[in-house]
C-alpha positions as MATLAB code, in Angstrom:
seq = 'XXXXXXXXXXXXXXXXXXXXXXXXXXXXXXXXXXXXXXXXXXXXXXXXXXXXXXXXXXXXXXXXXXXXXXXXXXXXXXXXXXXXXXXXXXXXXXXXXXXXXXXXXXXXXXXXXXXXXXXXXXXXXXXXXXXXXXXXXXXXXXXXXXXXXXXXXXXXXXXXXXXXXXXXXXXXXXXXXXXXXXXXXXXXXXXXXXXXXXXXXXXXXXXXXXXXXXXXXXXXXXXXXXXXXXXXXXXXXXXXXXXXXXXXXXXXXXXXXXXXXXXXXXXXXXXXXXXXXXXXXXXXXXXXXXXXXXXXXXXXXXXXXXXXXXXXXXXXXXXXXXXXXXXXXXXXXXXXXXXXXXXXXXXXXXXXXXXXXXXXXXXXXXXXXXXXXXXXXXXXXXXXXXXXXXXXXXXXXXXXXXXXXXXXXXXXXXXXXXXXXXXXXXXXXXXXXXXXXXXXXXXXXXXXXXXXXXXXXXXXXXXXXXXXXXXXXXXXXXXXXXXXXXXXXXXXXXX';
ca = [
    -103.721  -37.793   78.167;
    -105.550  -34.797   76.741;
    -106.761  -33.778   80.169;
    -103.140  -33.750   81.481;
    -102.047  -31.492   78.653;
    -104.928  -29.149   79.327;
    -104.013  -29.041   82.984;
    -100.476  -28.077   82.150;
    -101.754  -25.405   79.782;
    -104.094  -24.065   82.391;
    -101.337  -24.033   84.924;
     -99.194  -22.213   82.494;
    -101.900  -19.664   81.809;
    -102.500  -19.257   85.551;
     -98.737  -18.505   86.205;
     -98.197  -16.463   83.157;
     -97.866  -13.307   85.303;
     -94.719  -14.705   87.053;
     -92.767  -15.679   83.907;
     -90.147  -13.169   82.527;
     -91.708  -10.986   79.959;
     -88.558   -9.107   78.699;
     -84.940   -9.531   77.783;
     -83.941   -7.371   80.707;
     -85.744   -9.537   83.135;
     -84.210  -12.759   81.642;
     -80.773  -11.142   81.827;
     -81.370  -10.187   85.478;
     -82.454  -13.683   86.304;
     -79.296  -15.063   84.747;
     -77.251  -12.612   86.881;
     -79.099  -13.561   90.081;
     -78.498  -17.266   89.404;
     -74.889  -16.443   88.815;
     -74.787  -14.633   92.136;
     -76.177  -17.569   94.009;
     -73.445  -19.812   92.506;
     -70.816  -17.206   93.337;
     -71.876  -17.118   96.981;
     -71.192  -20.876   97.265;
     -67.857  -20.505   95.438;
     -69.018  -22.255   92.247;
     -67.225  -19.686   90.151;
     -66.752  -21.774   87.023;
     -70.513  -22.482   86.973;
     -71.360  -18.821   87.638;
     -69.201  -17.508   84.789;
     -71.368  -18.636   81.851;
     -74.485  -17.201   83.454;
     -72.845  -13.766   83.758;
     -71.827  -14.114   80.092;
     -75.404  -14.909   79.087;
     -76.652  -11.864   81.006;
     -74.050   -9.700   79.238;
     -75.065  -11.107   75.823;
     -78.665  -10.268   76.541;
     -77.937   -6.805   77.915;
     -74.476   -5.695   76.756;
     -74.838   -2.140   78.108;
     -75.374   -3.061   81.823;
     -72.247   -2.094   83.895;
     -73.086   -4.451   86.834;
     -73.028   -7.491   84.693;
     -69.444   -6.725   83.605;
     -68.602   -5.972   87.199;
     -69.960   -9.303   88.405;
     -68.193  -11.282   85.717;
     -64.995   -9.327   86.541;
     -65.303  -10.490   90.177;
     -65.784  -14.055   88.965;
     -62.710  -13.914   86.729;
     -60.760  -12.608   89.664;
     -61.737  -15.561   91.876;
     -60.530  -17.803   89.044;
     -57.165  -15.884   88.923;
     -57.961  -14.670   85.398;
     -57.020  -11.088   86.185;
     -56.389   -9.872   82.639;
     -59.920  -10.840   81.576;
     -61.290   -9.452   84.785;
     -59.425   -6.127   84.078;
     -60.974   -5.860   80.632;
     -64.541   -6.454   82.135;
     -63.975   -3.849   84.953;
     -62.717   -1.299   82.429;
     -65.838   -1.973   80.286;
     -68.007   -1.389   83.348;
     -66.666    2.110   84.038;
     -66.885    3.016   80.365;
     -70.582    2.336   80.554;
     -70.911    4.086   83.864;
     -68.079    6.505   84.817;
     -69.495    6.588   88.377;
     -69.568    2.818   88.835;
     -67.297    2.664   91.914;
     -67.180   -1.164   92.030;
     -65.661   -1.108   88.558;
     -62.784    1.161   89.694;
     -62.244   -0.954   92.758;
     -61.921   -4.031   90.639;
     -59.630   -2.303   88.183;
     -57.380   -1.369   91.191;
     -57.418   -4.936   92.494;
     -56.556   -6.416   89.086;
     -53.800   -3.895   88.584;
     -52.385   -4.823   92.003;
     -52.651   -8.577   91.215;
     -50.850   -8.139   87.894;
     -48.219   -5.818   89.353;
     -49.488   -2.968   87.147;
     -49.098   -0.186   89.697;
     -49.857    2.641   87.190;
     -53.233    1.086   86.306;
     -54.009    0.459   90.005;
     -53.087    4.053   91.028;
     -55.267    5.619   88.344;
     -58.213    3.465   89.367;
     -57.630    4.337   93.053;
     -57.630    8.084   92.115;
     -60.951    7.733   90.257;
     -62.585    5.752   93.108;
     -61.415    8.289   95.707;
     -63.018   11.163   93.771;
     -66.367    9.329   93.892;
     -66.166    8.061   97.461;
     -63.277    8.985   99.775;
     -61.777    6.110  101.703;
     -63.349    3.332   99.745;
     -60.061    1.884   98.445;
     -57.784    2.219  101.563;
     -56.695   -1.418  101.420;
     -55.746   -1.089   97.777;
     -53.670    2.102   98.509;
     -51.772    0.132  101.243;
     -51.077   -2.752   98.817;
     -49.842   -0.310   96.153;
     -47.435    1.400   98.577;
     -46.137   -1.940   99.799;
     -45.442   -3.050   96.174;
     -43.665    0.182   95.297;
     -41.477    0.033   98.400;
     -40.400   -3.572   98.063;
     -39.904   -3.259   94.285;
     -37.612   -0.292   94.943;
     -35.742   -2.197   97.610;
     -35.367   -5.147   95.265;
     -33.845   -3.000   92.488;
     -31.293   -1.625   94.938;
     -30.456   -5.128   96.133;
     -30.174   -6.360   92.569;
     -27.620   -3.575   91.793;
     -25.669   -4.622   94.890;
     -25.878   -8.338   93.898;
     -27.712   -9.078   97.123;
     -29.919  -11.673   95.559;
     -31.190  -13.115   98.769;
     -32.739   -9.754   99.517;
     -34.165   -9.650   95.970;
     -35.932  -12.982   96.594;
     -37.252  -11.682   99.867;
     -38.563   -8.412   98.321;
     -40.126  -10.301   95.439;
     -41.957  -12.571   97.783;
     -43.367   -9.530   99.599;
     -44.452   -8.054   96.297;
     -46.033  -11.304   95.283;
     -48.026  -11.384   98.528;
     -50.042   -8.548   96.920;
     -49.316   -9.044   93.170;
     -50.069  -12.733   93.085;
     -50.330  -12.956   89.317;
     -47.411  -10.645   88.410;
     -45.214  -12.358   85.783;
     -42.542   -9.706   86.086;
     -42.076  -10.228   89.854;
     -42.097  -14.035   89.519;
     -39.323  -13.942   86.853;
     -37.249  -11.448   88.842;
     -37.421  -13.855   91.776;
     -36.536  -16.741   89.442;
     -33.520  -14.830   88.091;
     -32.287  -14.143   91.627;
     -32.757  -17.767   92.565;
     -30.613  -18.753   89.573;
     -27.822  -16.429   90.710;
     -28.070  -18.037   94.194;
     -27.610  -21.507   92.687;
     -31.228  -22.620   93.455;
     -31.750  -23.785   89.925;
     -34.695  -26.176   90.428;
     -36.807  -23.513   92.099;
     -35.885  -21.016   89.380;
     -36.728  -23.369   86.515;
     -40.075  -24.323   88.074;
     -41.131  -20.698   88.090;
     -40.016  -20.223   84.455;
     -41.662  -23.479   83.388;
     -44.963  -22.513   85.044;
     -45.020  -19.247   83.038;
     -43.990  -20.939   79.782;
     -46.861  -23.409   80.287;
     -49.355  -20.592   79.782;
     -47.142  -18.237   77.738;
     -44.811  -20.175   75.455;
     -43.297  -17.057   73.908;
     -42.146  -15.412   77.134;
     -38.657  -14.254   76.334;
     -37.942  -13.520   79.989;
     -38.917  -17.042   81.042;
     -36.752  -18.563   78.352;
     -33.839  -16.325   79.476;
     -34.220  -17.640   83.072;
     -34.125  -21.165   81.823;
     -30.974  -20.381   79.781;
     -29.430  -18.782   82.841;
     -29.976  -21.904   84.900;
     -28.449  -24.097   82.144;
     -25.409  -21.703   81.978;
     -24.870  -21.937   85.700;
     -25.207  -25.706   85.721;
     -22.342  -25.740   83.202;
     -24.547  -26.817   80.325;
     -23.142  -24.119   78.037;
     -24.314  -25.410   74.658;
     -27.995  -25.640   75.730;
     -27.662  -22.240   77.388;
     -26.464  -20.817   74.100;
     -29.551  -22.075   72.249;
     -31.824  -20.535   74.900;
     -30.156  -17.136   74.771;
     -30.321  -17.222   70.990;
     -34.000  -18.002   71.115;
     -34.603  -15.050   73.440;
     -32.756  -12.810   71.043;
     -34.930  -13.959   68.135;
     -38.077  -13.199   70.172;
     -36.681   -9.941   71.624;
     -33.647   -8.669   69.787;
     -33.098   -5.906   72.382;
     -33.153   -8.229   75.346;
     -29.989   -6.804   77.074;
     -29.641   -9.446   79.780;
     -29.729  -12.307   77.298;
     -27.165  -10.620   75.081;
     -24.885   -9.915   78.059;
     -25.098  -13.511   79.372;
     -24.628  -14.949   75.907;
     -21.409  -12.926   75.391;
     -20.134  -13.780   78.944;
     -20.840  -17.543   78.481;
     -19.064  -17.543   75.150;
     -16.034  -15.734   76.591;
     -15.934  -18.149   79.634;
     -16.073  -21.221   77.381;
     -13.283  -19.836   75.188;
     -10.870  -19.116   78.108;
     -11.571  -22.472   79.754;
     -10.832  -24.332   76.532;
      -7.568  -22.348   75.998;
      -6.490  -23.167   79.472;
      -7.176  -26.912   78.959;
      -5.249  -26.792   75.644;
      -2.213  -25.158   77.272;
      -2.340  -27.783   80.036;
      -2.363  -30.675   77.537;
       0.687  -29.237   75.870;
       2.457  -29.167   79.325;
       2.453  -25.331   79.376;
       1.449  -25.336   82.953;
       2.295  -21.702   83.779;
       0.399  -20.524   80.743;
      -2.645  -22.610   81.685;
      -2.603  -21.164   85.158;
      -2.745  -17.653   83.710;
      -5.657  -18.646   81.400;
      -7.585  -20.301   84.235;
      -7.009  -17.179   86.361;
      -8.429  -14.926   83.684;
     -11.403  -17.269   83.211;
     -12.178  -17.120   86.936;
     -12.631  -13.367   86.699;
     -15.332  -13.498   84.079;
     -18.269  -14.551   86.187;
     -17.930  -14.984   89.982;
     -21.532  -16.222   90.155;
     -20.933  -19.279   87.990;
     -20.206  -21.680   90.794;
     -20.217  -24.896   88.780;
     -17.807  -23.784   86.085;
     -15.600  -21.862   88.533;
     -15.200  -24.959   90.757;
     -13.890  -26.801   87.692;
     -11.542  -23.945   86.857;
     -10.158  -23.934   90.373;
      -9.580  -27.672   90.181;
      -7.963  -27.393   86.802;
      -5.633  -24.616   88.144;
      -4.889  -26.739   91.183;
      -3.831  -29.561   88.938;
      -1.492  -27.212   86.949;
      -0.052  -25.935   90.273;
       0.654  -29.497   91.401;
       2.500  -30.219   88.211;
       4.784  -27.252   89.034;
       5.207  -28.593   92.638;
       3.368  -25.630   94.089;
       1.532  -27.733   96.545;
       0.162  -25.066   98.858;
      -1.237  -23.146   95.931;
      -2.868  -26.380   94.661;
      -4.402  -27.055   98.128;
      -5.802  -23.494   98.186;
      -7.429  -23.950   94.798;
      -8.925  -27.313   95.658;
     -10.407  -25.710   98.842;
     -11.870  -22.961   96.636;
     -13.304  -25.635   94.272;
     -14.890  -27.459   97.235;
     -16.321  -24.283   98.652;
     -18.295  -23.896   95.498;
     -19.101  -27.621   95.181;
     -18.624  -29.668   98.351;
     -19.326  -32.944   96.517;
     -16.534  -32.430   93.971;
     -14.788  -35.830   94.195;
     -11.806  -34.947   92.034;
     -11.050  -31.871   94.084;
     -11.129  -33.878   97.320;
      -8.877  -36.546   95.932;
      -6.382  -33.919   94.613;
      -6.312  -31.997   97.933;
      -5.875  -35.221   99.942;
      -2.871  -36.157   97.814;
      -1.374  -32.677   98.187;
      -1.825  -32.861  101.956;
      -0.022  -36.251  101.970;
       2.781  -34.772   99.823;
       3.508  -32.112  102.419;
       3.121  -34.462  105.411;
      -0.243  -33.065  106.630;
      -1.644  -36.601  107.116;
      -4.448  -35.658  109.492;
      -5.999  -33.385  106.778;
      -5.380  -36.059  104.186;
      -7.267  -38.663  106.260;
     -10.169  -36.202  106.664;
     -10.407  -35.748  102.951;
     -10.146  -39.447  102.078;
     -12.898  -40.097  104.631;
     -15.076  -37.560  102.783;
     -14.134  -39.210   99.520;
     -15.221  -42.586  100.778;
     -18.608  -41.253  101.896;
     -19.146  -40.057   98.294;
     -17.649  -43.085   96.554;
     -16.868  -46.273   98.546;
     -14.762  -47.794   95.770;
     -11.994  -50.267   96.557;
      -9.398  -47.819   95.359;
     -10.674  -45.007   97.599;
     -10.718  -47.314  100.583;
      -7.152  -48.238   99.844;
      -6.095  -44.664   99.732;
      -7.773  -43.893  103.056;
      -5.944  -46.852  104.658;
      -2.631  -45.687  103.265;
      -3.283  -42.192  104.634;
      -4.192  -43.538  108.072;
      -0.971  -45.552  108.098;
       1.098  -42.572  107.045;
      -0.570  -40.528  109.854;
       0.194  -43.270  112.330;
       3.853  -43.267  111.180;
       4.035  -39.536  111.336;
       3.109  -39.461  115.032;
       5.941  -41.809  115.910;
       9.488  -40.733  116.434;
      11.544  -40.924  113.197;
      14.379  -43.189  114.209;
      16.079  -42.825  110.875;
      16.147  -39.012  111.291;
      17.334  -39.340  114.921;
      20.361  -41.429  113.725;
      20.735  -39.264  110.630;
      20.548  -42.090  108.075;
      18.452  -43.052  105.114;
      15.770  -45.663  105.326;
      17.746  -48.082  103.224;
      20.872  -47.836  105.499;
      22.806  -51.041  106.064;
      23.580  -52.597  109.445;
      27.070  -51.096  109.387;
      25.769  -47.629  108.601;
      23.290  -47.953  111.512;
      26.122  -48.893  113.912;
      28.412  -46.125  112.677;
      25.723  -43.563  113.007;
      24.871  -44.683  116.557;
      28.498  -44.751  117.644;
      29.092  -41.196  116.380;
      26.014  -39.636  117.905;
      25.997  -41.557  121.195;
      29.460  -40.256  121.954;
      28.251  -36.718  121.157;
      25.088  -36.846  123.314;
      26.134  -39.000  126.311;
      25.262  -37.196  129.530;
      28.807  -37.474  130.902;
      29.990  -35.247  128.188;
      27.737  -32.486  129.413;
      28.154  -32.517  133.121;
      29.219  -28.853  133.177;
      26.361  -27.661  130.950;
      23.259  -25.859  132.160;
      20.435  -27.866  133.570;
      18.259  -27.202  130.485;
      21.029  -28.366  128.141;
      21.744  -31.428  130.172;
      18.092  -32.445  129.976;
      18.065  -31.887  126.245;
      21.193  -34.078  125.824;
      19.712  -36.763  128.042;
      16.594  -36.748  125.865;
      18.648  -37.071  122.724;
      20.765  -39.824  124.194;
      17.630  -41.749  125.153;
      16.185  -41.342  121.671;
      19.431  -42.654  120.115;
      19.239  -45.783  122.289;
      15.612  -46.278  121.224;
      16.500  -45.810  117.584;
      19.442  -48.140  117.688;
      17.500  -50.708  119.697;
      14.750  -50.829  117.112;
      16.725  -50.507  113.859;
      19.454  -52.919  114.821;
      16.908  -55.664  115.503;
      15.637  -57.037  112.120;
      12.206  -58.043  113.454;
      11.622  -54.742  115.271;
      12.882  -52.826  112.328;
      10.467  -54.662  109.990;
       7.526  -53.881  112.278;
       8.616  -50.293  112.592;
       8.876  -49.893  108.804;
       5.387  -51.438  108.345;
       3.860  -48.782  110.629;
       3.009  -51.047  113.505;
       2.830  -49.523  116.983;
       6.006  -50.663  118.687;
       4.642  -50.077  122.206;
       1.934  -52.692  121.579;
       4.467  -55.428  120.934;
       6.741  -57.528  123.094;
      10.175  -56.053  123.184;
       8.943  -52.695  121.986;
      10.302  -49.229  122.759;
       9.344  -49.440  126.436;
      11.901  -52.297  126.769;
      14.779  -50.270  125.360;
      17.218  -48.980  128.036;
      19.426  -46.324  126.351;
      22.300  -46.841  128.914;
      22.169  -50.604  128.467;
      22.251  -50.184  124.678;
      25.351  -47.912  125.018;
      27.095  -50.411  127.335;
      26.271  -53.269  125.061;
      27.342  -51.538  121.980;
      30.784  -50.306  123.307;
      31.352  -53.341  125.569;
      31.836  -53.548  129.318;
      33.737  -55.562  131.923;
      33.390  -55.496  135.678;
      32.323  -51.899  136.124;
      31.081  -48.693  134.544;
      33.565  -46.767  132.436;
      36.856  -48.521  133.133;
      36.801  -50.723  130.043;
      35.610  -48.112  127.596;
      38.183  -47.166  124.961;
      37.725  -43.408  125.658;
      38.413  -43.284  129.377;
      37.476  -44.406  132.860;
      34.994  -43.290  135.398;
      33.140  -44.137  138.569;
      30.285  -46.539  138.895;
      27.130  -45.109  137.485;
      28.824  -42.653  135.232;
      31.020  -42.402  132.106;
      34.035  -40.153  131.943;
      34.891  -39.126  128.467;
      38.288  -37.753  127.529;
      38.114  -35.717  124.264;
      41.012  -34.204  122.447;
];
């Protein structure tokens, strides 16, 4: 055992000349080991080695530069920026330090810091930061374009410009939140909130991130929670202009909506329409609340029997929220009320896709039946009678109109008018043939297709109906109470 120890001591004595003899050498060894780990992308393992080197030799610029590079690979740009600044403080000609300051400034969206570092680097070695210069120019251009688009409320372009900025400034909180705000204005609330939540995960006191979350809640018609977020922002940043503006707007919108609802409950429909109209002008971007305001106003219009206005408002509500079931139901009923049954059927079909309840299916079937009825001839209208007319009223109506429209009365009329009168005479025969037969009348009233049944409209001969109704002996015309005529025609004598 003793011999082994002596061997180790001897080996140690023999290799004494290759062991580090100074703090500087130890620090340099730490740095080299860190570099080896950096090359194989083991950044987390390399980082403490660079720190140890710095602790041993705190005045060596390269150590700070290496740790700055490591921080950058870990997306810890603020810490990287501090190390890069320290490196150039120690050596004003340390060009890698200025390059890393520029890269960190770009990643953080700090264009001023990046431009100053580029200027210093160019003075030491011209052309060494050409890529950084291009990145800075790109950020400046797209940020300027985004500001113009924001002023014009072109939020899709804002999102596009911010994405281009973030291609370079990957860690810029300002650009991320500007994109999130634009997404909220576009109604893409989930994407917007995810960005805000990611930032709040690392920076809980970010007033801008809390503002974005409040904005999403406001546009999702969750007004009370939105209020609490805006108030929190104003506690953190009393001069936050956007939060103050949105807070006032949300408060005003809520007030006007509630006043409109109160007027409606009190049957002051015209007043409620005015209040809803004023509320709709407060924030055109609030799709969720505005869709409800349009629906509420449509309901008020329908109470005033202004059906076309009600339909227009339901359409506006559905344009903002295509799954708004109440608006679909209201518009479908309005279409039915004015006889536009095809549109009513379309809406009820959409309703059933959203909610296949028994009641909604019943409404769809009723609309389809009404549509079917609407496409048939209205025999009651042709005879000029009400739907509850008695048999005698049906007969009297037919007698009166058949005498008026019989072709023999219009033999001297123009060809066009004769055809028109023949058509009317035929329709009168059909109408009387159906409505004077209790079974056919019942089928007709129930909406059944008369042509699909035995003894339907195709079996109705208007001339035969006329002859049967007025009575006939051996030939045409002679036995009619209003005159004679030749076979195949009727001669009317009118006073």
